[in-house]
Each structure stands twice: as C-alpha cells, then as structure tokens.
PDB file of N, CA and C in Angstrom:
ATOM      1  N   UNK A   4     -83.750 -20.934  11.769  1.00 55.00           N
ATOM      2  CA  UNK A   4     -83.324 -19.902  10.862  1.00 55.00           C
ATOM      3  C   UNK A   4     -83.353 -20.427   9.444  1.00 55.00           C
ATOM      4  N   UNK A   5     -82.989 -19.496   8.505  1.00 63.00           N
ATOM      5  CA  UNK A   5     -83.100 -20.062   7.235  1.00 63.00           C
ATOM      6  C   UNK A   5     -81.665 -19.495   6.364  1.00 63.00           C
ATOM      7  N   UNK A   6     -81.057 -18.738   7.037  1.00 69.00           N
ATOM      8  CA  UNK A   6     -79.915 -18.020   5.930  1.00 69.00           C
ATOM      9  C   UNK A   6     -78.899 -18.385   7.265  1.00 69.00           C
ATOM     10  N   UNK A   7     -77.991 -19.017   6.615  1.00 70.00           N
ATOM     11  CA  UNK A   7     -76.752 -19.231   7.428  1.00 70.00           C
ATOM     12  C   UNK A   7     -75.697 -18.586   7.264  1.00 70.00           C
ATOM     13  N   UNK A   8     -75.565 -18.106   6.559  1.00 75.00           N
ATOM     14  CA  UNK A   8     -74.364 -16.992   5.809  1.00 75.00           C
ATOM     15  C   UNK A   8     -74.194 -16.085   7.008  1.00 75.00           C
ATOM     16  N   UNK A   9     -75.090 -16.207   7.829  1.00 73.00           N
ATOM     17  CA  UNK A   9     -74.241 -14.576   8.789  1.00 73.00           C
ATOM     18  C   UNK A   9     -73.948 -15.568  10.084  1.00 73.00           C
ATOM     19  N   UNK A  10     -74.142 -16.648  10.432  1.00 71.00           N
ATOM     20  CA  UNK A  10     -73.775 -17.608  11.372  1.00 71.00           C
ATOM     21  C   UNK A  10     -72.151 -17.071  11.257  1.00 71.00           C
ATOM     22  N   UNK A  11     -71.719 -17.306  12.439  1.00 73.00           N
ATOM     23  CA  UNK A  11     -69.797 -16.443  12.744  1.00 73.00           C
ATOM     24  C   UNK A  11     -69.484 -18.228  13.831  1.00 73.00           C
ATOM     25  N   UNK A  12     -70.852 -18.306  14.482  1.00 75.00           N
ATOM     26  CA  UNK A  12     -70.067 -18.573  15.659  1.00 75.00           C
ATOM     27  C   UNK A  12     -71.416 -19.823  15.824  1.00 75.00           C
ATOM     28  N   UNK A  13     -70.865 -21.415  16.080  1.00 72.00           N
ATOM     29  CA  UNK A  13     -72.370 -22.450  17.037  1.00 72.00           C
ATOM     30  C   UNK A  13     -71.862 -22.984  17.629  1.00 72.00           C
ATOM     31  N   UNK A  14     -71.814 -22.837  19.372  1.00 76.00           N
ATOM     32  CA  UNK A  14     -71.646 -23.301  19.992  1.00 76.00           C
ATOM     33  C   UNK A  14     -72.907 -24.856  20.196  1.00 76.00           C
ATOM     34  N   UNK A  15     -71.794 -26.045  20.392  1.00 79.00           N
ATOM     35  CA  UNK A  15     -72.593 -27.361  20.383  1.00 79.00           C
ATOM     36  C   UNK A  15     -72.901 -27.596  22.212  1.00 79.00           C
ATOM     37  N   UNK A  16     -74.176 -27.732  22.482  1.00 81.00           N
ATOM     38  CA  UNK A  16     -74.649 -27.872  23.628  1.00 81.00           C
ATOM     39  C   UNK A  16     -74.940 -29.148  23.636  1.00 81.00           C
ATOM     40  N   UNK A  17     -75.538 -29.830  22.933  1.00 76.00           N
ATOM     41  CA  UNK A  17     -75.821 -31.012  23.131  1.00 76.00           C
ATOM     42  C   UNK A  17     -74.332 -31.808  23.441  1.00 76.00           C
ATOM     43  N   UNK A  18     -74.607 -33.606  23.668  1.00 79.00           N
ATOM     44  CA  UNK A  18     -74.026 -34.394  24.371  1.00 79.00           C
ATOM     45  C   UNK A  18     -73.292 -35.285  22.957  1.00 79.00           C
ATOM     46  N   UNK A  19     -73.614 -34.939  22.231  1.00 81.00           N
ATOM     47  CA  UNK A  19     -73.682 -35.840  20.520  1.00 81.00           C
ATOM     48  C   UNK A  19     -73.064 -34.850  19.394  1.00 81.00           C
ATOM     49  N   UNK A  20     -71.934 -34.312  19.573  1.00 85.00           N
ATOM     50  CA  UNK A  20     -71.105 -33.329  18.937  1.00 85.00           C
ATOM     51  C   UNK A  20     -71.461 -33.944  17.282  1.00 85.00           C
ATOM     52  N   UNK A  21     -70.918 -32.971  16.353  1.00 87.00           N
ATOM     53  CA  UNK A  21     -71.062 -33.416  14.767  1.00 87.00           C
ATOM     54  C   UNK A  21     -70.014 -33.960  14.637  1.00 87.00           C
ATOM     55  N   UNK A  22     -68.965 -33.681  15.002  1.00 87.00           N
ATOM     56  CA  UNK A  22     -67.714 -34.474  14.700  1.00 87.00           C
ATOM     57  C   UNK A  22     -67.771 -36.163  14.931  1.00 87.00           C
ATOM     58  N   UNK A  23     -69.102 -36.440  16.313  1.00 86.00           N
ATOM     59  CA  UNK A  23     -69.251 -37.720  16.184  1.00 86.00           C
ATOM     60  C   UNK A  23     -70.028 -38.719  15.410  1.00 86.00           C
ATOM     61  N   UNK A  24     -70.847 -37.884  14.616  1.00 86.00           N
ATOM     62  CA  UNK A  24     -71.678 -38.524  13.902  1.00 86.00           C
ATOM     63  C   UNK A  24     -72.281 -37.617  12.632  1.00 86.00           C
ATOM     64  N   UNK A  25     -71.909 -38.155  11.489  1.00 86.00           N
ATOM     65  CA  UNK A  25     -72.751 -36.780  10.192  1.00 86.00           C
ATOM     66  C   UNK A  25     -73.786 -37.143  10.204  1.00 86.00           C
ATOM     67  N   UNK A  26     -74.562 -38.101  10.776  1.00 88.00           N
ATOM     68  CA  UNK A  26     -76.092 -37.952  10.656  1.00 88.00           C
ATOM     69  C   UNK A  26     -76.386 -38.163  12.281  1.00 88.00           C
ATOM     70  N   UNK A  27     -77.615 -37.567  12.277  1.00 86.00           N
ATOM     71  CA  UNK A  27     -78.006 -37.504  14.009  1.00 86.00           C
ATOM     72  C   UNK A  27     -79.332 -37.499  14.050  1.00 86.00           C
ATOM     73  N   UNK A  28     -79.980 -36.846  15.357  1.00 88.00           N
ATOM     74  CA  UNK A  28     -81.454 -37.237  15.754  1.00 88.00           C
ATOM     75  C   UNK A  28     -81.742 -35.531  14.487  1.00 88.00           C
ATOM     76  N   UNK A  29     -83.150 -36.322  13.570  1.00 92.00           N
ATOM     77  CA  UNK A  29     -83.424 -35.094  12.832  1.00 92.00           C
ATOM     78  C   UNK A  29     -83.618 -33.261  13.405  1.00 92.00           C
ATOM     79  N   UNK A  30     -84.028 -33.362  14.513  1.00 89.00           N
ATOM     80  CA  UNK A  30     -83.897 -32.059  15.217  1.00 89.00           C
ATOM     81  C   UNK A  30     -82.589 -31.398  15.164  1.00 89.00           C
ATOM     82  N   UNK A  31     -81.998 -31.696  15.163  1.00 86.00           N
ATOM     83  CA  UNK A  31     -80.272 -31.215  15.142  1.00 86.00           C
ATOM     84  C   UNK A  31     -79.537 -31.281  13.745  1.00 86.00           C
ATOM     85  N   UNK A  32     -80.280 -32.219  12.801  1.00 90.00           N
ATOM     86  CA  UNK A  32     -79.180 -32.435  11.920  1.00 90.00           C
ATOM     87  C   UNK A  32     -79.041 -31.374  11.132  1.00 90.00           C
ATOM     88  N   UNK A  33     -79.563 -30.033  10.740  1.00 87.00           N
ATOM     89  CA  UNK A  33     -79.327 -28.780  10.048  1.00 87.00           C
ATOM     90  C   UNK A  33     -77.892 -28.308  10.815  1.00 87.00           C
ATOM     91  N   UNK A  34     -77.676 -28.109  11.930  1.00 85.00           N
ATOM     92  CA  UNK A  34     -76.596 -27.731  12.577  1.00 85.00           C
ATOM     93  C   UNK A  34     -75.721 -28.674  12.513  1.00 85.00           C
ATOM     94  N   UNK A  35     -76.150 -29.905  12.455  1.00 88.00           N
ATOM     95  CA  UNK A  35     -74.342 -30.936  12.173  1.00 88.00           C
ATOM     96  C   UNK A  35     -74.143 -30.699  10.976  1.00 88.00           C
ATOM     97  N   UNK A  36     -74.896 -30.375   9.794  1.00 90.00           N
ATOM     98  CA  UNK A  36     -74.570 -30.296   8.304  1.00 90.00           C
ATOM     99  C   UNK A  36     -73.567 -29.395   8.103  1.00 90.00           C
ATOM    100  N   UNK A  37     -74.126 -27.964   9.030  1.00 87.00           N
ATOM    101  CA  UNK A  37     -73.467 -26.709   8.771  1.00 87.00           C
ATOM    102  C   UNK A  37     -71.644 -27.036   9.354  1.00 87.00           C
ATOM    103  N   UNK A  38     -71.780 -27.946  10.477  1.00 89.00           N
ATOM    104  CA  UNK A  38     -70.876 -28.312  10.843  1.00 89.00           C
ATOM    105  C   UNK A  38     -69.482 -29.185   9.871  1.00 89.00           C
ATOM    106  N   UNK A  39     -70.627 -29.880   8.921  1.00 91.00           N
ATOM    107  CA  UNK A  39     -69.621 -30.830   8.398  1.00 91.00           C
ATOM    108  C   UNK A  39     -69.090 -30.263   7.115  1.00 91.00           C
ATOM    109  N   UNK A  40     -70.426 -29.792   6.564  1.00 91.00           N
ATOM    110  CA  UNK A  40     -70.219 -28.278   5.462  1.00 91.00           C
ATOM    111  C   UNK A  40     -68.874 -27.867   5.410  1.00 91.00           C
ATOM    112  N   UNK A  41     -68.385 -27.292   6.623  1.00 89.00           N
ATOM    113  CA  UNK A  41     -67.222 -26.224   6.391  1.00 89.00           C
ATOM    114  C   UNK A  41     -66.428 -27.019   6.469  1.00 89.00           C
ATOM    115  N   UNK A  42     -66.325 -28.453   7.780  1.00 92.00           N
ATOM    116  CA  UNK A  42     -65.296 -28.985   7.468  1.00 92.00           C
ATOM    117  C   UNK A  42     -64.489 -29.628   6.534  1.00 92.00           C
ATOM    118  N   UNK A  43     -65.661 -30.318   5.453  1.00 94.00           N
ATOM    119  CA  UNK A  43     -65.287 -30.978   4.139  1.00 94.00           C
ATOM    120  C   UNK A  43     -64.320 -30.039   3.134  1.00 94.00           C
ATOM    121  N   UNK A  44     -64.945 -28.685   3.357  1.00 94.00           N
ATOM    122  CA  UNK A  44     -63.847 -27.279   2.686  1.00 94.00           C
ATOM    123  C   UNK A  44     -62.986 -26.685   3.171  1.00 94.00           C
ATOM    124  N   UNK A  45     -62.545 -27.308   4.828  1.00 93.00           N
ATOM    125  CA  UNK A  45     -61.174 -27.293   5.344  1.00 93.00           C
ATOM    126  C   UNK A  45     -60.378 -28.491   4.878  1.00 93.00           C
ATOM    127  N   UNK A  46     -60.757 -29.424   4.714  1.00 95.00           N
ATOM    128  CA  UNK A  46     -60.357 -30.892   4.462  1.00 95.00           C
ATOM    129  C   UNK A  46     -59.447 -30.798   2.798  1.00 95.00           C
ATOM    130  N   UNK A  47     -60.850 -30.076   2.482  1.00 96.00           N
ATOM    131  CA  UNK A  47     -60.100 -30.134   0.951  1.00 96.00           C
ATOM    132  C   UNK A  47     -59.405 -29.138   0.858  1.00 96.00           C
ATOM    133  N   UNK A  48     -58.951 -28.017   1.262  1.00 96.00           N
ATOM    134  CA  UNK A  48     -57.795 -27.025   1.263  1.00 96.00           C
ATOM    135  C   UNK A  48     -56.552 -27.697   1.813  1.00 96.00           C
ATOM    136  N   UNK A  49     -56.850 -28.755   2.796  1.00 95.00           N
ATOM    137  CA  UNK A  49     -55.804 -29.191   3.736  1.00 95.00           C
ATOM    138  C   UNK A  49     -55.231 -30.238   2.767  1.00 95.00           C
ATOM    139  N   UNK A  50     -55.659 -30.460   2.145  1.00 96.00           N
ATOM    140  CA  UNK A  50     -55.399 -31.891   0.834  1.00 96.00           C
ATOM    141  C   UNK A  50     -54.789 -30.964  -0.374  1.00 96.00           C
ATOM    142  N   UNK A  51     -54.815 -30.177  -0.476  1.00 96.00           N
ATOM    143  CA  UNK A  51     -53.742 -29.065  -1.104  1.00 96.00           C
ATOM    144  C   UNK A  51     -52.783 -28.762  -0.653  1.00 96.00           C
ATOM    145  N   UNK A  52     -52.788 -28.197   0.167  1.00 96.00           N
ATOM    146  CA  UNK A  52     -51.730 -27.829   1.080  1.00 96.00           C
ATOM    147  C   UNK A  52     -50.872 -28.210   2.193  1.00 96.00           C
ATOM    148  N   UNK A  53     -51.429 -29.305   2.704  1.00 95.00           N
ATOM    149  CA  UNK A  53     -50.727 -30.050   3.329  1.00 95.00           C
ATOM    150  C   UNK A  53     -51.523 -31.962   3.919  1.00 95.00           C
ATOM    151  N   UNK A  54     -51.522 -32.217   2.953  1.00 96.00           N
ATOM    152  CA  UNK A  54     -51.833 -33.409   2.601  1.00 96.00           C
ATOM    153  C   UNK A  54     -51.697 -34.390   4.215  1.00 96.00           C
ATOM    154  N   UNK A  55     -50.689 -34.212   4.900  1.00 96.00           N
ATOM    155  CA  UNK A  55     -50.402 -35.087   6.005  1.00 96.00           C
ATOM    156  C   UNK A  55     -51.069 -34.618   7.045  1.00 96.00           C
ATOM    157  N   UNK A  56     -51.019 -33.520   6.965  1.00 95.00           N
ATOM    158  CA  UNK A  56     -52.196 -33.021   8.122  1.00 95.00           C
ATOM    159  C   UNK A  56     -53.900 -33.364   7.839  1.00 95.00           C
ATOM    160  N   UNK A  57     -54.361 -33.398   6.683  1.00 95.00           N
ATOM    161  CA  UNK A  57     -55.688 -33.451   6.168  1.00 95.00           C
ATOM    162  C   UNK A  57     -55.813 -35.007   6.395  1.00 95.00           C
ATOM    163  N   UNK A  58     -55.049 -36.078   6.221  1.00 96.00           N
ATOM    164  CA  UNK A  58     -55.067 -37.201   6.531  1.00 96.00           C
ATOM    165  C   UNK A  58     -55.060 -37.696   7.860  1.00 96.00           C
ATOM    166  N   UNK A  59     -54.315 -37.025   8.494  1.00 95.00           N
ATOM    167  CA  UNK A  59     -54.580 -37.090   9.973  1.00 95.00           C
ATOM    168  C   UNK A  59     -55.677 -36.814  10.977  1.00 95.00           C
ATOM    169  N   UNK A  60     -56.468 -35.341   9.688  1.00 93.00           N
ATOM    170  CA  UNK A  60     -58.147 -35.075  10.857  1.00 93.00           C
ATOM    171  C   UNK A  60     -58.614 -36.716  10.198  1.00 93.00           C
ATOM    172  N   UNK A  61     -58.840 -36.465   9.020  1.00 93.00           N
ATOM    173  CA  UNK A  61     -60.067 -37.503   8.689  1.00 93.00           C
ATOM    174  C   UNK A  61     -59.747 -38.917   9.015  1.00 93.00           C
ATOM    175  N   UNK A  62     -58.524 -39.264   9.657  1.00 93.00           N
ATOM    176  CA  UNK A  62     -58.699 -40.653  10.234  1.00 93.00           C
ATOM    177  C   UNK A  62     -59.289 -40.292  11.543  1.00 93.00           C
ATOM    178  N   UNK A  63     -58.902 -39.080  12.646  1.00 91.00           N
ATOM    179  CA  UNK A  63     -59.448 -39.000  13.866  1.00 91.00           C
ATOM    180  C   UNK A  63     -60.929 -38.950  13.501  1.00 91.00           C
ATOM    181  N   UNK A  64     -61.329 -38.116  12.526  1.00 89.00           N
ATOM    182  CA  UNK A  64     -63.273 -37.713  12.343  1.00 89.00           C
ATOM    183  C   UNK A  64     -63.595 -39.241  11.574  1.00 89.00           C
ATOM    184  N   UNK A  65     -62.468 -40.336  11.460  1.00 89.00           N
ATOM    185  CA  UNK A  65     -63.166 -41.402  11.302  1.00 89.00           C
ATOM    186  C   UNK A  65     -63.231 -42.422  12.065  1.00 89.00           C
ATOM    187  N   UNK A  66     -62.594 -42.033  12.947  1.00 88.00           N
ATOM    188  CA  UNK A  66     -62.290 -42.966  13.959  1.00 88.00           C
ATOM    189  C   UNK A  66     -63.580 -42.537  14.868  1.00 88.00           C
ATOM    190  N   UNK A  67     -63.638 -41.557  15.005  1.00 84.00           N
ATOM    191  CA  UNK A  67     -64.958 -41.169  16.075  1.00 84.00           C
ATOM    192  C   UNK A  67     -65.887 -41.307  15.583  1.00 84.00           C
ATOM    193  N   UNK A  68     -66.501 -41.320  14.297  1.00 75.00           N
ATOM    194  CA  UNK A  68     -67.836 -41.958  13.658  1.00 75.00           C
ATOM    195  C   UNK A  68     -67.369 -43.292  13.578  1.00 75.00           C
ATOM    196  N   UNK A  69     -66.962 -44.087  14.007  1.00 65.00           N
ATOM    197  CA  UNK A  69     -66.918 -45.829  14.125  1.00 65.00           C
ATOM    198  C   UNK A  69     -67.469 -45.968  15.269  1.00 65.00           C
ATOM    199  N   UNK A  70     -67.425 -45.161  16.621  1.00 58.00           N
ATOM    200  CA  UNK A  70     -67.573 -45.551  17.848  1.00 58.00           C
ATOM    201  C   UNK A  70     -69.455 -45.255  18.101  1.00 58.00           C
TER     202      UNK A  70
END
C-alpha cells in the first residue's frame, strides 16, 4: 500500500513482532515503522502525562530489543 492514514487495525503474523526489534528483515520493515511511528507518539504523550508509566514501557521495549 502506499497511504496509511486509513490503516485502523495490523495484525502481526509473523514470529519477529516490532516491539522486538525497530529494524527487521527489509520485507516487513514498512509495517514495524508504522508500528513504532505511533508508539514513539504514545511515549511522548505518556512523558507528559504520566512520566512513570512512559518510563516503564520504554525500559520493557528496551529490554526486548537487547535480546
């Protein structure tokens, strides 16, 4: 596809979720982007608003890109 704006909903089929890795095999990596995309603009709302919680994903989403 080329316009993501009407994307609602991506279910991850593969075995290699985005949460485990922001870069992946190039076939996939448009869909981990879109993935990490929104999360970086949950992250930073969560760093407004509740700072202890936003610290808490990004050690788990960093802990799982170490492995």
């Amino acid at each position: 596809w080329t316009n993501d704006e009407h994307v609602k909903c991506l279910h991850y089929i593969l075995a290699l979720k985005p949460w485990h890795k922001r870069v992946c095999d190039p076939r996939y990596q448009a869909t981990h982007d879109l993935w990490w995309k929104e999360m970086d603009i949950v992250l930073e709302g969560l760093k407004e608003t509740n700072p202890r919680d936003a610290e808490f994903i990004q050690d788990i989403l960093d802990d799982l890109e170490l492995r």
